[in-house]
Coordinates of C-alpha atoms and ligand atoms in Angstrom, one line a residue:
M1 CA 34.9 10.3 0.7
V2 CA 31.8 9.0 -1.2
N3 CA 30.8 11.2 -4.1
V4 CA 27.2 11.5 -5.3
A5 CA 25.6 13.0 -8.5
I6 CA 22.0 13.8 -9.0
L7 CA 20.4 13.5 -12.4
G8 CA 17.2 15.6 -12.6
F9 CA 16.8 18.5 -10.2
G10 CA 13.0 18.4 -10.0
T11 CA 10.7 17.6 -7.1
V12 CA 12.6 14.4 -5.9
G13 CA 16.1 15.4 -7.1
S14 CA 16.0 18.7 -5.2
G15 CA 14.6 16.9 -2.2
V16 CA 17.6 14.5 -2.3
A17 CA 20.0 17.5 -2.4
E18 CA 18.2 19.1 0.6
V19 CA 18.2 15.9 2.7
L20 CA 21.9 15.2 1.9
T21 CA 22.7 18.8 3.0
T22 CA 20.4 19.2 6.0
N23 CA 21.2 15.8 7.4
G24 CA 24.8 15.7 6.2
G25 CA 26.4 15.3 9.7
L26 CA 24.3 12.4 10.7
I27 CA 24.6 10.7 7.3
D28 CA 28.4 11.0 7.5
R29 CA 28.4 9.4 11.0
R30 CA 26.1 6.6 9.8
V31 CA 28.3 5.8 6.8
D32 CA 31.5 6.4 8.8
D33 CA 32.8 8.4 5.8
L34 CA 32.1 11.8 4.1
V35 CA 29.2 11.6 1.7
R36 CA 29.3 14.6 -0.7
L37 CA 27.1 15.9 -3.5
K38 CA 29.5 16.5 -6.3
Y39 CA 27.4 17.1 -9.4
I40 CA 23.8 17.9 -10.4
V41 CA 22.7 17.4 -14.0
D42 CA 19.6 19.0 -15.4
V43 CA 18.4 20.4 -18.7
R44 CA 17.4 23.7 -17.0
D45 CA 19.6 26.3 -15.4
F46 CA 19.4 27.1 -11.7
P47 CA 21.4 30.3 -11.3
D48 CA 19.9 31.1 -7.9
S49 CA 20.2 27.6 -6.4
P50 CA 22.5 27.2 -3.4
Y51 CA 23.9 24.3 -5.4
K52 CA 24.6 26.4 -8.5
D53 CA 28.3 25.5 -8.6
L54 CA 27.5 21.8 -8.8
F55 CA 25.5 21.9 -12.1
V56 CA 26.9 20.3 -15.2
K57 CA 25.1 19.7 -18.5
D58 CA 27.1 16.8 -19.9
F59 CA 26.5 13.4 -18.3
A60 CA 29.9 12.3 -19.6
V61 CA 31.5 14.4 -16.9
I62 CA 30.0 12.0 -14.3
E63 CA 30.5 8.9 -16.4
N64 CA 34.2 9.6 -16.7
D65 CA 34.9 10.8 -13.2
P66 CA 36.8 8.0 -11.4
E67 CA 36.0 9.5 -8.0
L68 CA 32.2 9.6 -8.6
D69 CA 30.6 6.6 -6.8
I70 CA 26.8 6.9 -6.7
V71 CA 24.4 8.3 -9.3
V72 CA 20.9 9.3 -8.2
E73 CA 18.6 9.1 -11.2
T74 CA 15.5 11.3 -10.6
I75 CA 14.7 12.3 -14.2
G76 CA 11.9 9.8 -14.7
G77 CA 10.7 8.0 -17.8
A78 CA 12.4 5.2 -19.7
K79 CA 14.4 7.0 -22.4
V80 CA 17.2 9.3 -21.3
A81 CA 17.0 7.8 -17.8
L82 CA 17.6 4.4 -19.3
D83 CA 20.6 5.6 -21.3
F84 CA 22.2 7.3 -18.3
T85 CA 21.5 4.4 -16.0
I86 CA 23.2 1.9 -18.4
R87 CA 26.2 4.2 -18.9
A88 CA 26.6 4.8 -15.1
L89 CA 26.4 1.0 -14.3
K90 CA 28.8 0.1 -17.1
A91 CA 31.2 2.7 -15.7
G92 CA 30.9 0.8 -12.3
K93 CA 28.9 3.5 -10.6
S94 CA 26.0 2.4 -8.4
V95 CA 22.6 3.9 -9.3
V96 CA 19.8 4.8 -6.9
T97 CA 16.4 5.8 -8.4
S98 CA 12.8 6.7 -7.7
N99 CA 11.9 5.9 -11.3
K100 CA 9.3 3.1 -11.2
E101 CA 8.7 3.2 -14.9
L102 CA 12.3 2.3 -15.5
V103 CA 12.4 -0.3 -12.9
A104 CA 9.1 -1.9 -13.9
T105 CA 10.1 -2.1 -17.6
H106 CA 13.9 -2.7 -17.4
G107 CA 14.6 -3.6 -13.8
C108 CA 15.7 -7.2 -14.5
E109 CA 18.4 -6.2 -17.1
L110 CA 19.6 -3.2 -15.0
L111 CA 20.0 -5.4 -11.9
R112 CA 22.0 -7.9 -13.9
L113 CA 24.1 -5.1 -15.4
A114 CA 24.8 -3.7 -11.9
R115 CA 25.9 -7.2 -10.7
D116 CA 28.1 -7.7 -13.8
N117 CA 29.8 -4.4 -13.1
G118 CA 30.3 -4.9 -9.4
C119 CA 27.9 -2.1 -8.4
S120 CA 24.3 -1.8 -7.1
Y121 CA 21.0 -0.7 -8.5
L122 CA 18.6 0.3 -5.7
F123 CA 15.1 1.7 -5.9
E124 CA 13.3 1.8 -2.5
A125 CA 11.6 5.1 -3.5
S126 CA 10.0 3.6 -6.6
V127 CA 7.2 2.1 -4.6
G128 CA 5.3 3.9 -1.8
G129 CA 7.4 7.1 -1.8
G130 CA 8.9 7.3 1.7
I131 CA 7.4 4.0 2.9
P132 CA 10.1 1.3 3.6
I133 CA 8.6 -1.6 1.6
L134 CA 11.1 -3.1 -0.8
R135 CA 13.9 -3.7 1.7
P136 CA 11.5 -5.2 4.2
L137 CA 10.1 -7.5 1.5
G138 CA 13.5 -8.7 0.6
S139 CA 15.0 -9.0 4.0
C140 CA 12.6 -8.8 7.0
L141 CA 10.1 -11.0 5.3
A142 CA 12.7 -13.3 3.6
A143 CA 11.6 -16.2 5.7
N144 CA 8.1 -16.2 4.2
Q145 CA 6.6 -17.6 1.1
L146 CA 4.7 -14.4 0.1
E147 CA 1.1 -15.1 -0.8
Q148 CA -0.4 -11.8 -1.8
I149 CA 0.2 -8.0 -1.8
T150 CA -2.6 -5.4 -1.9
G151 CA -1.8 -1.8 -2.0
I152 CA -2.9 1.8 -2.3
L153 CA 0.0 2.6 -4.4
N154 CA -0.7 6.0 -6.0
G155 CA -0.7 9.1 -3.8
T156 CA -2.2 11.3 -6.5
T157 CA -5.3 9.3 -7.1
N158 CA -5.8 8.7 -3.4
Y159 CA -5.4 12.4 -2.8
I160 CA -7.9 13.2 -5.6
L161 CA -10.5 10.7 -4.2
T162 CA -10.1 12.1 -0.7
R163 CA -10.4 15.7 -1.7
M164 CA -13.4 15.1 -3.9
I165 CA -15.2 13.2 -1.2
R166 CA -14.2 15.3 1.8
A167 CA -14.0 18.8 0.4
G168 CA -16.4 18.5 -2.6
L169 CA -13.7 19.5 -5.1
T170 CA -14.1 18.5 -8.7
F171 CA -11.8 16.0 -10.2
D172 CA -9.8 18.7 -12.0
Q173 CA -9.5 20.9 -8.9
A174 CA -8.2 18.0 -6.9
L175 CA -5.8 17.0 -9.6
A176 CA -4.5 20.5 -9.8
E177 CA -3.8 20.5 -6.1
A178 CA -2.0 17.1 -6.4
Q179 CA 0.2 18.6 -9.1
A180 CA 0.9 21.8 -7.1
N181 CA 2.0 19.6 -4.2
G182 CA 4.5 17.7 -6.5
Y183 CA 2.7 14.4 -6.2
A184 CA 1.7 13.8 -9.8
E185 CA 3.7 12.4 -12.6
K186 CA 4.9 14.7 -15.4
D187 CA 2.0 13.3 -17.4
P188 CA -0.7 12.9 -14.8
T189 CA -2.7 10.4 -16.9
A190 CA -0.1 7.9 -15.7
D191 CA -1.6 8.4 -12.2
V192 CA -5.3 8.8 -13.2
D193 CA -5.3 5.8 -15.6
G194 CA -3.6 3.5 -13.2
H195 CA -0.3 3.1 -15.0
D196 CA 1.8 4.4 -12.1
A197 CA 0.1 1.9 -9.7
C198 CA 0.6 -0.8 -12.3
R199 CA 4.3 -0.1 -12.5
K200 CA 4.5 -0.3 -8.7
I201 CA 2.6 -3.6 -8.4
C202 CA 4.9 -5.0 -11.1
I203 CA 7.9 -4.1 -9.0
L204 CA 6.3 -5.6 -5.8
A205 CA 5.3 -8.8 -7.7
S206 CA 8.7 -9.2 -9.3
L207 CA 10.4 -8.9 -5.9
A208 CA 7.8 -11.0 -4.0
F209 CA 7.6 -13.9 -6.5
G210 CA 11.1 -13.7 -8.0
R211 CA 10.3 -13.2 -11.7
H212 CA 9.9 -10.1 -13.8
V213 CA 6.2 -9.1 -14.1
H214 CA 6.0 -6.6 -17.0
P215 CA 3.4 -3.7 -17.0
D216 CA 2.0 -5.0 -20.3
Q217 CA 0.9 -8.2 -18.6
V218 CA -1.1 -6.4 -15.9
P219 CA -4.8 -5.4 -16.6
T220 CA -5.1 -1.9 -15.4
Q221 CA -8.1 0.3 -14.8
G222 CA -7.7 3.8 -13.3
V223 CA -10.1 6.1 -11.4
R224 CA -11.8 8.0 -14.3
G225 CA -14.9 5.8 -13.9
V226 CA -15.3 6.6 -10.2
T227 CA -18.0 9.1 -9.5
L228 CA -19.2 10.9 -6.3
A229 CA -22.4 8.9 -6.7
D230 CA -20.4 5.7 -6.3
A231 CA -18.6 7.1 -3.3
D232 CA -21.9 8.0 -1.7
Y233 CA -23.4 4.6 -2.2
A234 CA -20.2 3.0 -0.9
A235 CA -20.3 5.2 2.2
S236 CA -23.9 4.3 3.0
A237 CA -22.6 0.7 3.8
D238 CA -19.3 1.8 5.4
Y239 CA -17.1 1.2 2.3
K240 CA -14.5 3.5 0.7
I241 CA -13.5 3.5 -3.0
K242 CA -9.8 3.0 -3.4
L243 CA -7.6 2.3 -6.4
L244 CA -5.8 -1.0 -5.5
G245 CA -2.8 -2.7 -7.0
R246 CA -3.0 -6.4 -6.2
C247 CA -0.8 -9.4 -6.9
L248 CA -1.4 -13.0 -5.7
R249 CA 0.7 -16.2 -5.9
R250 CA -1.0 -18.7 -8.1
P251 CA -0.3 -22.5 -8.5
E252 CA 2.7 -23.7 -10.7
G253 CA 4.7 -20.5 -10.1
K254 CA 2.1 -18.2 -11.8
V255 CA 1.2 -14.7 -10.7
C256 CA -2.1 -12.9 -10.9
A257 CA -1.7 -9.1 -10.9
F258 CA -4.1 -6.3 -11.7
V259 CA -5.0 -2.7 -10.8
A260 CA -8.6 -1.5 -10.4
P261 CA -10.8 0.6 -8.2
H262 CA -12.4 -1.4 -5.3
L263 CA -14.9 -0.9 -2.6
V264 CA -13.0 -1.5 0.6
S265 CA -14.8 -2.4 3.7
G266 CA -14.6 0.0 6.7
D267 CA -13.2 -3.1 8.7
N268 CA -10.2 -3.2 6.4
P269 CA -7.4 -0.8 7.5
L270 CA -6.8 0.1 3.8
S271 CA -10.2 1.9 3.9
G272 CA -8.7 4.5 6.3
V273 CA -5.8 5.4 4.2
E274 CA -6.5 9.0 2.9
D275 CA -4.9 11.9 1.2
V276 CA -1.4 11.3 -0.3
F277 CA -0.8 8.3 2.0
N278 CA -0.2 4.9 0.6
A279 CA -0.5 1.5 2.4
I280 CA 0.7 -1.9 1.3
A281 CA -0.7 -5.0 2.9
V282 CA 1.5 -8.1 2.6
T283 CA 0.5 -11.7 3.4
G284 CA 3.2 -14.3 4.1
N285 CA 2.8 -17.9 5.2
A286 CA 4.7 -17.4 8.4
I287 CA 4.0 -13.8 9.4
G288 CA 0.3 -13.7 8.3
D289 CA -0.7 -10.1 7.5
V290 CA 1.5 -7.1 7.8
M291 CA 0.9 -3.6 6.6
F292 CA 3.2 -0.7 5.6
Y293 CA 1.9 2.8 5.7
G294 CA 3.2 6.3 5.0
R295 CA 3.5 9.2 2.6
G296 CA 3.4 7.8 -0.9
A297 CA 4.6 10.8 -2.8
G298 CA 6.2 14.2 -2.3
K299 CA 9.6 15.8 -2.2
L300 CA 11.0 15.0 1.2
P301 CA 9.3 11.7 1.9
T302 CA 10.5 10.3 -1.4
A303 CA 14.0 11.8 -0.9
S304 CA 14.1 10.1 2.5
A305 CA 13.9 6.7 0.7
V306 CA 16.4 7.7 -2.0
V307 CA 19.0 8.9 0.5
A308 CA 18.5 5.7 2.6
D309 CA 19.6 3.8 -0.5
V310 CA 22.5 6.1 -1.0
I311 CA 23.6 5.5 2.6
D312 CA 23.2 1.7 2.2
I313 CA 25.5 1.8 -0.8
A314 CA 28.0 4.3 0.7
K315 CA 28.5 2.0 3.7
D316 CA 29.9 -0.7 1.4
L317 CA 30.4 0.3 -2.2
K318 CA 31.3 -3.1 -3.5
K319 CA 28.8 -5.3 -1.6
D320 CA 26.8 -7.7 -3.8
R321 CA 23.3 -6.9 -2.6
H322 CA 21.5 -9.9 -4.4
N323 CA 18.4 -7.7 -4.8
G324 CA 17.4 -9.1 -8.2
W325 CA 14.8 -11.3 -9.8
E326 CA 14.7 -13.7 -12.8
E327 CA 13.5 -13.0 -16.3
G328 CA 9.7 -13.1 -16.7
A329 CA 7.7 -15.0 -19.4
P330 CA 4.7 -14.4 -21.6
D331 CA 2.7 -17.0 -19.6
L332 CA 3.9 -15.9 -16.1
V333 CA 0.9 -13.7 -15.4
V334 CA -2.6 -15.3 -15.3
S335 CA -5.9 -13.6 -15.3
A336 CA -8.0 -12.8 -12.2
D337 CA -10.9 -14.7 -13.6
S338 CA -10.9 -17.4 -10.9
L339 CA -10.8 -14.8 -8.1
V340 CA -14.0 -14.8 -6.1
S341 CA -15.3 -11.6 -4.5
P342 CA -18.5 -9.7 -4.0
W343 CA -19.1 -6.9 -6.6
Y344 CA -20.5 -3.4 -6.5
V345 CA -22.9 -2.7 -9.3
R346 CA -24.6 0.6 -10.2
A347 CA -27.1 0.3 -13.1
Q348 CA -30.3 1.6 -14.6
I349 CA -32.5 -1.2 -13.3
S350 CA -35.1 -1.7 -10.5
A351 CA -34.3 -3.4 -7.3
D352 CA -36.5 -6.3 -8.3
Q353 CA -34.7 -6.7 -11.6
A354 CA -31.4 -6.6 -9.7
R355 CA -32.6 -9.5 -7.5
Q356 CA -33.9 -11.5 -10.5
R357 CA -30.5 -11.2 -12.2
F358 CA -28.1 -11.4 -9.3
G359 CA -30.0 -13.3 -6.6
E360 CA -29.7 -12.0 -3.0
V361 CA -28.1 -8.5 -3.1
Q362 CA -27.5 -5.7 -0.5
L363 CA -29.2 -2.6 -1.8
L364 CA -27.4 0.7 -1.2
A365 CA -28.9 4.2 -0.9
R366 CA -27.8 7.8 -1.5
G367 CA -29.6 11.1 -1.3
G368 CA -30.6 12.5 -4.7
A369 CA -30.4 9.3 -6.6
P370 CA -32.3 9.5 -9.9
A371 CA -35.3 7.3 -10.5
G372 CA -34.4 4.0 -12.1
E373 CA -30.9 3.9 -10.7
T374 CA -30.0 1.0 -8.4
A375 CA -26.7 0.3 -6.7
F376 CA -26.1 -2.9 -4.7
L377 CA -23.5 -5.4 -3.5
T378 CA -23.7 -9.0 -4.8
A379 CA -22.8 -12.3 -3.2
P380 CA -19.2 -13.5 -3.9
M381 CA -18.6 -14.6 -7.5
T382 CA -16.0 -14.5 -10.2
E383 CA -15.7 -11.9 -12.9
P384 CA -17.0 -14.2 -15.7
E385 CA -20.0 -15.0 -13.5
I386 CA -20.9 -11.3 -12.8
R387 CA -20.4 -10.5 -16.5
G388 CA -22.6 -13.4 -17.4
K389 CA -25.4 -12.0 -15.1
L390 CA -24.9 -8.6 -16.5
A391 CA -25.3 -9.8 -20.1
G392 CA -27.2 -7.2 -22.2
L393 CA -27.1 -4.7 -19.3
E394 CA -24.5 -1.9 -19.3
A395 CA -23.5 -1.2 -15.7
D396 CA -22.7 2.4 -14.9
S397 CA -20.1 1.2 -12.4
L398 CA -18.8 -2.3 -11.7
F399 CA -16.1 -2.7 -9.0
R400 CA -14.8 -5.5 -6.9
V401 CA -15.4 -5.5 -3.2
L402 CA -12.6 -6.1 -0.7
A403 CA -13.7 -7.2 2.7
Ligands
NDP501 P1 10.3 16.3 -12.0 O1 9.7 16.4 -13.4 O2 9.9 17.2 -10.9 O3 11.9 16.2 -12.1 C1 12.6 15.7 -13.2 C2 13.7 16.7 -13.5 O4 14.5 16.1 -14.5 C3 13.2 18.0 -14.1 O5 13.9 19.1 -13.5 C4 13.5 17.8 -15.5 O6 13.6 19.1 -16.2 C5 14.8 17.1 -15.5 N1 15.2 16.5 -16.7 C6 14.4 16.2 -17.8 N2 15.2 15.7 -18.8 C7 16.5 15.7 -18.3 C8 17.7 15.3 -18.9 N3 17.8 14.8 -20.1 N4 18.8 15.5 -18.1 C9 18.8 16.0 -16.9 N5 17.6 16.4 -16.3 C10 16.5 16.2 -17.0 O7 9.9 14.8 -11.6 P2 9.8 14.2 -10.1 O8 11.0 14.7 -9.3 O9 8.5 14.4 -9.6 O10 10.0 12.6 -10.4 C11 11.2 12.1 -10.7 C12 11.1 10.6 -10.7 O11 10.7 10.1 -9.4 C13 10.0 10.0 -11.7 O12 10.4 8.8 -12.1 C14 8.8 9.9 -10.7 O13 7.9 8.9 -11.2 C15 9.5 9.4 -9.5 N6 8.8 9.7 -8.2 C16 8.2 10.9 -8.0 C17 7.6 11.2 -6.8 C18 7.0 12.5 -6.5 O14 6.4 12.6 -5.4 N7 7.1 13.5 -7.3 C19 7.6 10.1 -5.7 C20 8.2 8.9 -6.1 C21 8.8 8.7 -7.3 P3 12.3 19.6 -17.0 O15 11.3 19.9 -15.9 O16 12.8 20.9 -17.6 O17 11.9 18.6 -17.9
HSE502 N1 2.8 10.1 -9.0 C1 3.2 9.2 -8.0 C2 2.0 9.1 -7.0 C3 4.4 9.6 -7.3 O1 1.2 10.0 -7.0 O2 2.0 8.1 -6.2 C4 4.9 8.6 -6.2 O3 5.4 7.5 -6.9

């Protein structure tokens, strides 16, 4: 018998209980043992829940139960979740989580703690919701030197952008829908301001390049500056606006990582990723380009990834999974200043002035554009170059373009 506890019975935690119950028979067969939900910990009471007999309030019950094998942490945040995770690992219990904030900030030390205590720390659900991405990166792509990863990593903002453009919803209406669907973080500014995508690109970069990339090291811009006017201009040239998390291998073991809205060409499969879906494009030196796609948030898709980790551990409780990375360093992450790309600019200038400043540009059009507003795509250049050309001119919008 393999006994499991869930910490945090919210969107994801309740989904984990549901999947463990609904698919219990096939999970037992795949593990070749009985996998049983033994405890649930939450600050709230759930007197009407079918699992009401499993609720305990005191984490020490779990910590001190010698028959409890796997702790699923779906509380979120890096405070009580960190405390419970450390205590569980020190007690020799493997931990599975969907908590990207915790992994992105403390992953390196928690992975080491797991190894030191003969247990595992797995977090497939922390990036891309239900999409299998971390295990493929670490195993199916293990033969490659990974060169870069580009992803639509936040379901909430992709959902908001899609609903604003397709259904004409306001930003606030679209966000309210995302919250009602259980996609958003407890504090949705983490989604809107790009911090959630930042945490995910940190986890991907740490796994891909083998050293801890900390969220503080990653320049992050969210979607607040994206307007429907920008979306219209972009659409006129077959581009979509997407919030991308990107990381690239740089010389001498350095990493470049950042999060920002981009105009994505209609020729790039990332441009067709809509709604709550996420997609992660990975480039390796042997495989070339490969892309992972699926639901990036939501109760059951996320629970699918969590329970997959539970099954992996339950099959072999004491296996050393070697799924870690080394410590980072203050100079590990370098700026994106040398990265060359075309740029999208929207500013209060004439087309002639745009050409004078930026050289050959591709002018964009939209219905109802106010007089004096011009939007265009530049030739490829670096960020310092475009900022130099902008000198003295405040752009209303300035986004990189991804071909
Ligand atoms: P929820 O807020 O829905 O669930 C968290 C639960 O934990 C709530 O029931 C909360 O209670 C409870 N809780 C808070 N403090 C404690 C505590 N001290 N002890 C026990 N329980 C506690 O969050 P989600 O399920 O949406 O997310 C959980 C984690 O999964 C987060 O890290 C999130 O980023 C991540 N995630 C979420 C996805 C999603 O689609 N929602 C997808 C992928 C990852 P209360 O509400 O009363 O505070
Ligand atoms: N809030 C996150 C998102 C949940 O919208 O992508 C999944 O990690």
